[in-house]
XYZ file of C-alpha atoms in Angstrom:
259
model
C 0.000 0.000 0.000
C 3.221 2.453 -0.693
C 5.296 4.034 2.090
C 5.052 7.461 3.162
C 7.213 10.123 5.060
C 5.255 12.980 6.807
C 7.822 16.250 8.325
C 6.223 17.207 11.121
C 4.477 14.815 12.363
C 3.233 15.257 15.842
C 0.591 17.284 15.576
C -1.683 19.333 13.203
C -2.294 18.299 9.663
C 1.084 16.290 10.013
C -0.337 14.304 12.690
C -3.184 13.614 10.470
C -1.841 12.675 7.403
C 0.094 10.163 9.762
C -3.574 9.014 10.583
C -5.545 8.773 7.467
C -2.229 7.355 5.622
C -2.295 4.870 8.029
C -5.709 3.351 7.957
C -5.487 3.808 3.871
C -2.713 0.602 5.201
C 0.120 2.509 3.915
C 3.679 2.583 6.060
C 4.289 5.955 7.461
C 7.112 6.888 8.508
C 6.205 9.761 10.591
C 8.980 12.506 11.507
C 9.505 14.932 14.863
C 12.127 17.131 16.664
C 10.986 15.076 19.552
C 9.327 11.716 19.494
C 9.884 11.027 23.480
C 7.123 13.869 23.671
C 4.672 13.231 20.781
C 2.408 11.471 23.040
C -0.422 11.810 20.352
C 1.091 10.168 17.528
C 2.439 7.274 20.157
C -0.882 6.679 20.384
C -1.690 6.938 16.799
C 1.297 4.551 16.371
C -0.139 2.065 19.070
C -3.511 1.929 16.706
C -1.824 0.977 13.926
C 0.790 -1.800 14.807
C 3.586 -2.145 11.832
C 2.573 0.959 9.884
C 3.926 3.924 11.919
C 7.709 4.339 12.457
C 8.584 7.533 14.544
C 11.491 8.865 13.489
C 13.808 11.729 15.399
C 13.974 14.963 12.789
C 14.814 18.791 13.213
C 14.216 20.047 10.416
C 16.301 23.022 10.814
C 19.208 20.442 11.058
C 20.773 18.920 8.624
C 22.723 16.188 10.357
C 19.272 15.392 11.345
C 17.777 15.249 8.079
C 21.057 13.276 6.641
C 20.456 10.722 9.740
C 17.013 10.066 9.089
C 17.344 9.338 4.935
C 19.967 7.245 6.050
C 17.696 5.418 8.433
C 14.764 5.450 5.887
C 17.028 3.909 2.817
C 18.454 1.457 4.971
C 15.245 0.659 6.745
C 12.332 1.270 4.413
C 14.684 1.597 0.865
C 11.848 3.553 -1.001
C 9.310 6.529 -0.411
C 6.270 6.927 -2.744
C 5.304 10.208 -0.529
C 7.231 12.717 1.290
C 4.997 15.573 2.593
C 6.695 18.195 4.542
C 3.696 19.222 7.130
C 5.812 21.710 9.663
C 5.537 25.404 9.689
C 5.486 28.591 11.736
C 4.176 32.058 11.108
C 7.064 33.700 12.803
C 8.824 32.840 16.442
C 6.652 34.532 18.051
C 3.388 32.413 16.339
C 2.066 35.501 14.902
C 2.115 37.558 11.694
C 4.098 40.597 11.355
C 1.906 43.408 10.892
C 4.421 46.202 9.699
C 7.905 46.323 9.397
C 8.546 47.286 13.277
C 7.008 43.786 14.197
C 10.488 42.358 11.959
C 13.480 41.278 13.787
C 16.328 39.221 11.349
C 16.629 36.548 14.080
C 12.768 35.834 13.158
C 13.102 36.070 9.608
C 16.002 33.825 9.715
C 13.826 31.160 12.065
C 10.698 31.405 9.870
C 13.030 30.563 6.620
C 14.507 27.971 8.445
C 11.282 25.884 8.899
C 9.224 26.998 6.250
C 11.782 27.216 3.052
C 15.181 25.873 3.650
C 14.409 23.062 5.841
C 12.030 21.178 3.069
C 14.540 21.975 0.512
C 16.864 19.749 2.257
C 14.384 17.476 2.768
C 14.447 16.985 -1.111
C 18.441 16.944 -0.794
C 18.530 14.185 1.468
C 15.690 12.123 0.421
C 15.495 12.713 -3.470
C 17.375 9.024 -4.387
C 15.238 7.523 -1.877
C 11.523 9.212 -3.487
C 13.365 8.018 -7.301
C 12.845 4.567 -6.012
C 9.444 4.744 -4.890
C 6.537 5.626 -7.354
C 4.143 3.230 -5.792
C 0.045 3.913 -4.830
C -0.374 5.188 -1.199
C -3.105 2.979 0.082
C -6.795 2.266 -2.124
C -7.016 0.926 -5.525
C -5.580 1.640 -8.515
C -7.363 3.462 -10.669
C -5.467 2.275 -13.771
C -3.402 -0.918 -13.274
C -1.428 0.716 -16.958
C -0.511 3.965 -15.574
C 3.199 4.665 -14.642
C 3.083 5.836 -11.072
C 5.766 8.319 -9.606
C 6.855 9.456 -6.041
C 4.781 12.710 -5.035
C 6.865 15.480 -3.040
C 4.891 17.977 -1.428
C 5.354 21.141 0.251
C 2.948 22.369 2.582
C 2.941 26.216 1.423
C 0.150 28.942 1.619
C -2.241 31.087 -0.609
C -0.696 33.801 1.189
C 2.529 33.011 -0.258
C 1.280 33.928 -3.931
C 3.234 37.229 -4.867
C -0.013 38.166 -7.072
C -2.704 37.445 -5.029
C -0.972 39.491 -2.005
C -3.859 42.664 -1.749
C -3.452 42.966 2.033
C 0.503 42.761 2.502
C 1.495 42.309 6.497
C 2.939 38.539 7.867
C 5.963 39.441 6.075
C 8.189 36.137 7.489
C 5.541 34.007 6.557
C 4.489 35.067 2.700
C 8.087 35.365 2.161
C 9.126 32.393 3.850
C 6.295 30.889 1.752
C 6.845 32.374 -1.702
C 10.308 30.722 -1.328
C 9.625 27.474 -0.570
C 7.271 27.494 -4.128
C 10.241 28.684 -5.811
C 12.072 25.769 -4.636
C 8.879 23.182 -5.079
C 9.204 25.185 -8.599
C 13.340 24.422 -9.356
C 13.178 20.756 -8.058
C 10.068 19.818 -10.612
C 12.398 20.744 -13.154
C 15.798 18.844 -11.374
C 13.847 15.928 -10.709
C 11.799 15.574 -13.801
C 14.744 15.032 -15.899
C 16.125 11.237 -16.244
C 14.468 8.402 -16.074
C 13.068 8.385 -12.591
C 11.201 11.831 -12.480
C 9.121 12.579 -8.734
C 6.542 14.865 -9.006
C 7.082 18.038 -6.655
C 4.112 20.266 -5.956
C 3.168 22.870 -3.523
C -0.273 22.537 -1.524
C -2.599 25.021 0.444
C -4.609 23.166 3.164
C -6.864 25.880 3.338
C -7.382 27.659 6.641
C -6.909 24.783 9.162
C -8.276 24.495 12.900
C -4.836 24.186 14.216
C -2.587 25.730 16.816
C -1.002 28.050 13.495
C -3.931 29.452 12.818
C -5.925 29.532 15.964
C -5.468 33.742 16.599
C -7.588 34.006 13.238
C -10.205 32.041 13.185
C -12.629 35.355 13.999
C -11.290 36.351 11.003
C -12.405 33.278 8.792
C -15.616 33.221 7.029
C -18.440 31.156 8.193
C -17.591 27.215 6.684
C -13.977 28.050 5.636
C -12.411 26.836 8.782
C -11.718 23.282 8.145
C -10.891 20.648 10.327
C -7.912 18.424 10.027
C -9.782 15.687 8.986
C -11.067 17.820 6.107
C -8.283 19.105 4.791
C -6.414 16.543 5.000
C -8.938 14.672 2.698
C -9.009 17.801 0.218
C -5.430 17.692 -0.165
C -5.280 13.450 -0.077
C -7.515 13.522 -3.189
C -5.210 15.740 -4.841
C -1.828 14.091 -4.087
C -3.874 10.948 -5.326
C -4.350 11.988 -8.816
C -1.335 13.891 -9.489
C 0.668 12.928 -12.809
C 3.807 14.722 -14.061
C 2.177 16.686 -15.839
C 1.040 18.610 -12.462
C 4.397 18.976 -11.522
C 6.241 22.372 -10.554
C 2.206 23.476 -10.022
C 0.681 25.604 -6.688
C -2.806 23.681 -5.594
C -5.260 25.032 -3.555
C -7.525 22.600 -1.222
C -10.026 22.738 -3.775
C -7.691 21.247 -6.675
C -7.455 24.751 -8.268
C -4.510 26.285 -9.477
C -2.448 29.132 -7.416
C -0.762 31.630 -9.314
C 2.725 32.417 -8.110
């Protein structure tokens, strides 16, 4: 039923990706900065015997990152899905307002989950995805189609430069415009050869998590989803992805984000 890795696993839509991914039957291997603390998805794992591995990841490290693919190829040897789930707003878990609000210490934290950290994700982990290609739980929907390892960045609409008509969370659309550059650059590296993965950036929508929880007065009424729901939104996009999606900016809805 394929193997998955989720980044940032431990809670929020990570945690349940780890969750429907698992009862599809699929192996996840399910990444955190700390896994002695990650009571929920111990639980999780203790509900699905076999299919969860918790694996030890910083994102923001590198020697954690190169650890973990290491573990992973030597443990699991292919990925057909890695989704990179973490993200902040800023170190201080809200959005900058106007330039006072901006300290470079933050700027450099918020790039260093939301855009450089996934990028190394690909790095590490891009031999690993080449091997993998395989359906991530459920059937097939045609036995003769070629499938290909998905790689997907959990960005935001906010991170469009075009559709920006309100400007403010500077860290976070920045931090966010980058990381679709780089979703952008490795659909091109790694769609040349003859083991291609399809990379593609994803907005969950607005999300009832601990991220967006200061907003929610803001949202309009039924356009705060829950996990479960976005998770499905963005499950049934991941699931009929072909290359010919790749390098593209989905919203939760399947529609096209313009950078």
């Amino acid at each position: 039923m394929g193997t998955a890795l989720i980044q940032g696993a431990s809670r929020g839509i990570g945690l349940q990706f780890c969750s429907t991914l698992a009862a599809r039957g699929a192996t996840v291997i399910a990444c955190c900065r700390n896994p002695s603390s990650a009571h929920q998805l111990k639980n999780l794992q203790s509900q699905h015997p076999g299919l969860i591995d918790i694996v030890q990841l910083d994102v923001t490290k590198e020697a954690d990152i190169i650890d973990a693919s290491q573990y992973v190829q030597k443990n699991h040897k292919k990925l057909d899905l890695l989704f990179n789930a973490s993200g902040i707003l800023s170190p201080t878990g809200k959005g900058e307002t106007s330039l006072r609000d901006l300290s470079f210490q933050g700027l450099q934290e918020t790039f260093a989950v939301n855009a450089f950290g996934p990028v190394m994700m690909a790095k590490h982990f891009s031999q690993t995805l080449m091997a993998g290609g395989g359906v991530i739980g459920g059937k097939v929907a045609d036995p003769k189609q070629q499938h290909t390892a998905v790689f997907a960045n959990m960005s935001a609409r906010v991170g469009s430069i075009s559709d920006n008509r309100l400007g403010g969370w500077y860290s976070y659309r920045m931090s966010k415009a980058a990381l679709n550059m780089a979703t952008k650059n490795l659909s091109l590296e790694l769609g040349r050869g003859g083991k291609k993965v399809i990379c593609i950036a994803l907005h969950p929508g607005t999300v009832d998590t601990d991220l967006s929880r200061p907003y929610h007065k803001n949202v309009p009424e039924g356009k705060l989803f829950s996990r479960q729901q976005s998770v499905d939104y963005l499950m049934a996009i991941i699931d009929r992805v072909t290359f010919v999606d790749t390098g593209k900016y989905f919203a939760w809805d399947g529609s096209e984000i313009p950078f």
